Coordinates of C-alpha atoms and ligand atoms in Angstrom, one line a residue:
X1 CA 50.2 25.2 36.6
X2 CA 49.9 28.5 38.6
X3 CA 47.4 30.3 38.0
X4 CA 48.8 33.9 39.0
X5 CA 50.9 36.4 37.8
X6 CA 54.2 36.5 37.9
X7 CA 56.7 39.2 37.0
X8 CA 56.8 38.1 33.4
X9 CA 54.1 39.1 32.6
X10 CA 55.2 43.4 33.9
X11 CA 55.5 45.7 30.9
X12 CA 59.3 47.4 32.0
X13 CA 59.9 50.8 33.8
X14 CA 56.6 50.6 36.3
X15 CA 57.0 51.7 40.1
X16 CA 56.7 48.6 42.0
X17 CA 55.7 47.7 45.4
X18 CA 57.3 44.6 46.2
X19 CA 56.6 42.3 49.0
X20 CA 59.6 40.6 50.3
X21 CA 60.1 38.3 53.7
X22 CA 63.8 38.8 55.4
X23 CA 62.3 37.8 58.5
X24 CA 65.9 36.7 59.8
X25 CA 66.9 35.6 63.7
X26 CA 68.5 39.1 65.2
X27 CA 71.1 38.0 67.3
X28 CA 72.2 41.5 70.1
X29 CA 70.4 43.6 68.3
X30 CA 72.2 42.9 64.8
X31 CA 69.9 41.3 61.5
X32 CA 71.8 37.9 61.0
X33 CA 72.1 37.5 57.3
X34 CA 70.5 34.3 55.8
X35 CA 69.2 32.9 52.8
X36 CA 65.9 34.6 51.9
X37 CA 68.1 37.8 51.3
X38 CA 70.1 35.9 48.6
X39 CA 67.1 34.6 46.8
X40 CA 64.5 38.0 47.2
X41 CA 68.2 40.3 46.0
X42 CA 68.1 37.9 42.6
X43 CA 64.3 39.1 42.1
X44 CA 64.4 42.3 42.7
X45 CA 68.1 42.3 40.8
X46 CA 65.9 41.5 38.2
X47 CA 63.5 44.1 38.2
X48 CA 66.0 47.3 38.7
X49 CA 67.8 45.6 35.4
X50 CA 64.1 45.9 33.8
X51 CA 64.2 50.0 35.0
X52 CA 61.7 49.6 37.5
X53 CA 61.3 51.0 39.9
X54 CA 61.1 49.2 43.8
X55 CA 59.4 50.2 47.3
X56 CA 60.8 47.3 49.2
X57 CA 57.9 45.6 51.5
X58 CA 58.9 44.0 54.2
X59 CA 58.3 42.8 58.5
X60 CA 60.5 41.7 61.2
X61 CA 59.9 40.2 63.8
X62 CA 56.6 40.8 66.2
X63 CA 55.7 43.2 68.9
X64 CA 57.0 42.3 71.7
X65 CA 59.6 40.0 70.8
X66 CA 63.3 41.4 70.6
X67 CA 63.6 40.3 67.2
X68 CA 60.9 43.8 66.4
X69 CA 64.0 45.8 65.0
X70 CA 63.9 48.1 62.0
X71 CA 64.8 47.4 59.0
X72 CA 67.4 49.5 58.5
X73 CA 70.5 46.2 59.0
X74 CA 67.7 44.6 56.3
X75 CA 68.8 47.7 54.0
X76 CA 72.3 46.5 54.3
X77 CA 71.9 43.1 53.8
X78 CA 70.5 43.3 50.6
X79 CA 73.3 46.0 49.7
X80 CA 75.6 43.8 50.2
X81 CA 74.0 40.7 48.2
X82 CA 72.5 43.6 45.4
X83 CA 76.1 44.7 45.5
X84 CA 74.6 48.6 45.3
X85 CA 73.2 51.0 48.6
X86 CA 70.2 50.9 49.0
X87 CA 67.7 53.2 51.2
X88 CA 66.3 52.5 54.1
X89 CA 63.3 54.7 54.7
X90 CA 62.2 55.0 58.1
X91 CA 58.3 55.4 58.1
X92 CA 56.0 52.3 56.0
X93 CA 53.2 54.9 55.0
X94 CA 53.4 58.3 56.5
X95 CA 54.9 61.7 54.9
X96 CA 58.2 60.6 54.6
X97 CA 57.9 57.8 53.1
X98 CA 55.5 58.5 50.6
X99 CA 58.2 61.4 49.6
X100 CA 60.7 58.3 49.0
X101 CA 58.6 56.9 47.2
X102 CA 57.9 60.3 44.6
X103 CA 61.7 60.5 44.4
X104 CA 62.2 56.9 43.5
X105 CA 63.5 56.7 39.3
X106 CA 63.8 53.9 37.8
X107 CA 66.4 50.9 38.5
X108 CA 66.3 52.4 42.0
X109 CA 65.3 50.7 45.4
X110 CA 64.7 51.3 49.3
X111 CA 63.8 49.2 51.9
X112 CA 60.1 51.1 53.4
X113 CA 59.6 50.6 57.9
X114 CA 59.3 47.0 59.4
X115 CA 55.2 46.3 58.0
X116 CA 54.6 45.4 61.2
X117 CA 55.6 49.1 63.3
X118 CA 51.8 49.8 61.4
X119 CA 48.8 49.1 63.8
X120 CA 46.6 47.7 60.4
X121 CA 49.3 45.1 60.2
X122 CA 49.1 42.0 61.8
X123 CA 45.6 41.4 63.3
X124 CA 44.1 38.2 61.3
X125 CA 41.6 39.6 58.6
X126 CA 40.0 38.5 55.5
X127 CA 42.0 40.3 52.5
X128 CA 38.3 42.1 51.6
X129 CA 39.2 44.0 55.4
X130 CA 42.6 44.1 55.0
X131 CA 42.7 45.6 51.3
X132 CA 40.3 49.2 52.7
X133 CA 42.9 49.8 55.4
X134 CA 44.7 53.0 55.4
X135 CA 48.2 51.0 55.1
X136 CA 47.3 49.5 51.7
X137 CA 44.9 52.6 50.7
X138 CA 47.9 55.4 51.4
X139 CA 50.2 53.6 49.2
X140 CA 48.1 51.4 46.2
X141 CA 47.7 55.3 44.6
X142 CA 51.5 55.6 44.6
X143 CA 52.8 52.5 42.2
X144 CA 52.1 51.1 39.0
X145 CA 51.8 47.3 40.7
X146 CA 52.2 44.8 43.3
X147 CA 54.9 41.9 43.3
X148 CA 54.3 39.5 46.3
X149 CA 57.6 37.5 46.4
X150 CA 57.5 36.5 50.6
X151 CA 56.2 33.1 49.7
X152 CA 56.9 32.3 53.3
X153 CA 54.7 34.5 54.4
X154 CA 51.8 33.9 52.1
X155 CA 50.3 31.6 55.1
X156 CA 50.0 35.0 57.3
X157 CA 46.3 37.3 56.5
X158 CA 48.0 40.6 56.6
X159 CA 47.6 44.3 55.3
X160 CA 51.2 44.1 53.4
X161 CA 50.4 40.4 52.3
X162 CA 47.1 40.3 51.3
X163 CA 45.4 43.8 51.2
X164 CA 47.6 45.4 48.1
X165 CA 45.9 42.7 44.8
X166 CA 42.4 44.1 45.3
X167 CA 43.6 46.8 45.7
X168 CA 45.0 47.3 42.5
X169 CA 47.0 45.2 39.8
X170 CA 49.4 41.9 41.2
X171 CA 52.5 39.5 40.3
X172 CA 53.8 37.0 42.6
X173 CA 57.7 37.1 42.1
X174 CA 60.3 34.6 41.2
X175 CA 60.6 33.6 45.6
X176 CA 56.5 33.2 45.6
X177 CA 56.5 31.5 41.4
X178 CA 59.7 29.1 42.6
X179 CA 59.3 28.3 45.2
X180 CA 54.9 28.0 45.2
X181 CA 55.8 25.5 42.1
X182 CA 58.2 23.1 44.1
X183 CA 56.4 22.7 47.4
X184 CA 52.5 22.2 46.1
X185 CA 54.6 19.4 43.4
X186 CA 53.5 16.7 46.8
X187 CA 49.8 17.5 46.2
X188 CA 50.3 18.8 42.3
X189 CA 51.8 15.8 40.4
X190 CA 52.4 12.4 39.5
X191 CA 55.5 10.4 40.8
X192 CA 55.6 7.0 38.5
X193 CA 58.0 5.6 41.4
X194 CA 58.5 6.2 45.1
X195 CA 58.0 9.5 46.8
X196 CA 59.7 9.4 50.5
X197 CA 59.2 11.7 53.2
X198 CA 62.1 12.1 55.7
X199 CA 60.1 14.1 59.1
X200 CA 62.1 16.0 61.6
X201 CA 62.5 18.7 63.9
X202 CA 61.2 19.6 67.3
X203 CA 57.3 20.6 66.2
X204 CA 54.8 17.4 66.9
X205 CA 51.6 19.4 66.0
X206 CA 53.4 20.3 62.7
X207 CA 54.6 17.0 61.5
X208 CA 51.0 15.0 63.0
X209 CA 48.8 16.4 60.1
X210 CA 51.7 16.2 57.4
X211 CA 51.8 12.5 58.1
X212 CA 47.8 12.7 57.4
X213 CA 47.4 15.0 55.1
X214 CA 49.8 13.7 52.5
X215 CA 48.3 9.3 53.2
X216 CA 48.0 8.7 49.1
X217 CA 50.8 10.5 47.9
X218 CA 54.0 9.2 50.2
X219 CA 54.7 5.4 50.1
X220 CA 57.4 5.7 53.5
X221 CA 58.2 8.5 55.6
X222 CA 61.1 8.4 58.2
X223 CA 60.7 9.4 61.1
X224 CA 64.2 11.7 63.7
X225 CA 64.7 14.5 65.6
X226 CA 62.3 14.0 68.8
X227 CA 59.4 14.6 66.8
X228 CA 60.7 10.3 66.1
X229 CA 61.5 10.5 69.8
X230 CA 57.6 10.7 70.5
X231 CA 57.3 7.9 67.9
X232 CA 59.7 5.6 69.5
X233 CA 57.8 6.9 73.0
X234 CA 54.6 5.8 71.0
X235 CA 56.2 2.4 70.6
X236 CA 57.3 1.6 73.8
X237 CA 60.9 2.6 73.9
X238 CA 62.9 4.4 76.6
X239 CA 63.2 7.6 75.0
X240 CA 61.5 9.9 74.4
X241 CA 61.6 12.0 78.1
X242 CA 63.1 15.4 79.3
X243 CA 65.6 14.6 81.2
X244 CA 67.3 17.2 83.8
X245 CA 65.9 20.5 83.0
X246 CA 64.9 19.8 79.4
X247 CA 61.7 21.1 78.1
X248 CA 60.5 19.5 74.8
X249 CA 58.8 15.8 75.5
X250 CA 56.8 16.0 78.5
X251 CA 54.9 18.8 77.3
X252 CA 53.8 17.3 73.4
X253 CA 53.9 14.3 74.3
X254 CA 50.5 14.8 77.2
X255 CA 49.1 17.1 74.4
X256 CA 49.6 14.7 71.4
X257 CA 50.1 10.8 72.9
X258 CA 47.3 9.8 71.4
X259 CA 47.8 11.6 67.9
X260 CA 50.6 10.0 68.0
X261 CA 49.4 6.4 69.0
X262 CA 46.7 6.1 66.1
X263 CA 49.3 7.5 63.6
X264 CA 52.1 5.5 64.2
X265 CA 48.9 2.1 64.5
X266 CA 47.1 3.3 61.0
X267 CA 50.8 3.7 59.2
X268 CA 52.2 1.3 60.8
X269 CA 55.2 -0.3 58.2
X270 CA 54.8 3.1 56.2
X271 CA 56.5 4.5 59.2
X272 CA 59.6 4.2 60.1
X273 CA 61.2 4.8 63.2
X274 CA 64.9 5.2 64.3
X275 CA 66.8 1.4 64.8
X276 CA 69.5 2.7 66.9
X277 CA 70.0 6.3 68.6
X278 CA 73.2 8.4 69.2
X279 CA 74.0 10.7 72.3
X280 CA 77.1 12.1 74.4
X281 CA 79.6 9.9 76.1
X282 CA 81.4 10.8 79.9
X283 CA 84.5 12.0 77.6
X284 CA 82.2 14.3 74.4
X285 CA 82.4 11.8 71.4
X286 CA 79.2 10.7 70.5
X287 CA 78.3 7.1 71.6
X288 CA 75.8 4.8 69.5
X289 CA 72.8 2.9 71.5
X290 CA 70.2 0.2 69.5
X291 CA 66.6 1.1 70.1
X292 CA 66.0 -1.5 72.3
X293 CA 68.4 -0.2 75.1
X294 CA 68.4 2.2 75.2
X295 CA 67.9 4.5 78.7
X296 CA 65.4 7.1 79.9
X297 CA 68.0 9.3 81.3
X298 CA 70.1 10.0 78.2
X299 CA 69.2 12.3 76.5
X300 CA 69.7 11.8 72.3
X301 CA 70.8 13.9 69.9
X302 CA 70.9 12.8 66.1
X303 CA 69.5 9.2 65.4
X304 CA 72.3 6.3 65.0
X305 CA 74.3 5.2 61.7
X306 CA 72.1 2.8 60.6
X307 CA 69.5 4.0 61.1
X308 CA 70.8 7.2 58.5
X309 CA 72.3 4.6 56.4
X310 CA 68.7 3.3 57.0
X311 CA 67.6 5.9 55.1
X312 CA 69.7 7.4 53.0
X313 CA 69.5 3.6 51.1
X314 CA 65.9 4.5 50.7
X315 CA 66.5 7.8 50.0
X316 CA 68.5 7.1 47.5
X317 CA 65.5 4.5 45.4
X318 CA 63.3 7.1 46.0
X319 CA 62.0 8.9 42.3
X320 CA 61.1 12.0 45.5
X321 CA 62.1 12.8 48.4
X322 CA 60.1 15.2 50.2
X323 CA 62.8 17.1 53.7
X324 CA 61.2 18.6 56.7
X325 CA 62.7 19.4 60.1
X326 CA 66.5 17.8 60.8
X327 CA 66.7 14.2 62.4
X328 CA 69.5 15.7 64.9
X329 CA 71.3 18.5 65.9
X330 CA 73.2 19.5 63.3
X331 CA 74.4 22.4 64.5
X332 CA 77.5 20.3 66.7
X333 CA 79.3 18.4 63.7
X334 CA 78.9 15.0 67.1
X335 CA 75.6 15.3 65.7
X336 CA 75.2 15.2 61.9
X337 CA 75.3 11.8 61.1
X338 CA 71.7 11.7 60.7
X339 CA 70.6 15.3 58.8
X340 CA 74.0 15.1 56.4
X341 CA 74.1 11.8 55.6
X342 CA 70.1 11.8 54.0
X343 CA 70.8 15.5 52.5
X344 CA 74.0 14.0 51.3
X345 CA 72.5 11.1 49.7
X346 CA 69.1 13.2 47.9
X347 CA 71.5 15.5 46.6
X348 CA 73.7 12.0 45.1
X349 CA 70.7 11.0 43.7
X350 CA 69.1 12.5 41.0
X351 CA 65.4 12.5 42.4
X352 CA 62.7 14.9 42.4
X353 CA 63.9 17.1 45.7
X354 CA 62.0 19.4 48.2
X355 CA 64.4 20.6 51.3
X356 CA 62.5 22.3 53.9
X357 CA 62.2 24.5 56.9
X358 CA 64.1 27.1 57.4
X359 CA 67.0 25.4 59.4
X360 CA 67.2 22.1 57.4
X361 CA 68.0 24.7 54.8
X362 CA 71.1 26.1 57.2
X363 CA 72.1 21.9 57.4
X364 CA 72.5 22.7 53.3
X365 CA 75.1 25.2 53.9
X366 CA 76.9 24.2 56.9
X367 CA 77.8 21.1 55.2
X368 CA 79.1 22.5 52.2
X369 CA 76.3 20.6 50.3
X370 CA 75.2 22.2 46.5
X371 CA 71.6 24.1 46.2
X372 CA 71.5 22.8 42.9
X373 CA 72.0 19.4 43.7
X374 CA 68.2 19.4 45.0
X375 CA 65.6 20.4 43.2
X376 CA 64.6 23.0 45.4
X377 CA 66.0 24.8 48.8
X378 CA 63.1 26.0 50.4
X379 CA 63.1 29.2 52.9
X380 CA 60.1 29.1 54.4
X381 CA 59.2 27.1 57.0
X382 CA 55.6 27.6 58.0
X383 CA 53.9 27.7 54.9
X384 CA 56.7 25.1 53.8
X385 CA 54.0 22.9 56.2
X386 CA 51.0 24.3 54.9
X387 CA 51.4 23.1 51.3
X388 CA 53.1 20.0 52.3
X389 CA 49.3 19.7 54.2
X390 CA 47.7 21.3 50.8
X391 CA 46.3 23.9 53.1
X392 CA 45.5 26.8 50.3
X393 CA 47.7 29.7 51.4
X394 CA 46.2 32.8 51.9
X395 CA 48.6 35.4 50.5
X396 CA 49.1 32.9 46.8
X397 CA 44.7 32.6 46.6
X398 CA 44.5 36.6 46.7
X399 CA 46.5 36.5 43.7
X400 CA 45.2 34.3 42.0
X401 CA 41.7 35.9 42.8
X402 CA 43.4 39.0 42.1
X403 CA 44.2 37.7 38.1
Ligands
LIG1 C1 58.6 33.4 59.4 O1 59.0 33.8 59.4 O2 58.0 31.7 59.1 C2 57.8 34.5 58.3 O3 58.0 35.3 58.1 C3 56.1 34.0 59.0 O4 57.4 35.6 60.6 P1 56.4 35.1 61.7 O5 55.4 33.7 61.6 O6 56.2 36.3 63.0 O7 54.2 35.5 60.9
LIG2 MG1 69.8 15.9 43.3

């Protein structure tokens, strides 16, 4: 199905430049482990077992943000996952980096410095322009091949992602391959039975294009989260308004009101909205309210139990389910009902299923669901949304061109 070369096509014992995406939350300057590390560690272990010498290229944060840190901590987290030492080199393509790369032997792995610390990495430019940068032109001759495993960054036209495939032999890593195959299924596979999409989370601008673009493939959309509340507001309910200082709703309403109203009327009965919502009562307990009795002043944190049950029932009769975004604030156990009931229904059912959006995937771990019970748990955010809308990912596109 895919038209790029994969690491199965590599000769053994090559010198490889491997782009991974371990962009992760940083707390007090310390990078936090997440599913991305574990997944890339599998690719790396496989490459090392084939006697390749591996230099890892990655990014973290963006200049100006407090998540913009070096990759020293990332090397340690990867080392934990791999059960072996991972050298960290505080340089990307200068003398220090080149020396460390030249000293790499078969079965060795090192991490180069945060690619976004190089000026040529970030500006979004055409792959041909990126291929011509000093960054790419300096590193490419040091290696036999380039492997892109960074599916979750494949929507960015940055030097480390799109420059190398035009300058040297290029292959997709395991994460790239599995993410691409599962996330493109909505566009590329035919499903005989019902296809359901569960959409939640916080950003209307992410979800509206998904609804509009998969129109012909999806039989019903189950909405929740902040976006679900905005649709309820468009449907005439007293919900989806900011309360005491929150800034989730009103600006999105101002920006997207017309589109939401249009989508709501166009998709009508295929678009399912919550029939009840949950909030915190005076005693700190979960309280549920039918949508007809909702109050503007209350902050709602989850879909209600009736809604959760209805969505879970719909999942059980589906042949394929795609999840993007949480139905409630699942980090708080009291408001995890919607998200967890839907995920549990998917896990129990033998449907083709993809769960994506960094946060939603985290609920799988938090509530002891087994990743194996889903066809695919995506580690991608923006790239996953683009895959659902059928938009090309520039990082995948150049791999295909290179092949
Ligand atoms: C991500 O974490 O979603 C990717 O690594 C892309 O990062 P960016 O949104 O900062 O470009
Ligand atoms: Mg299952």
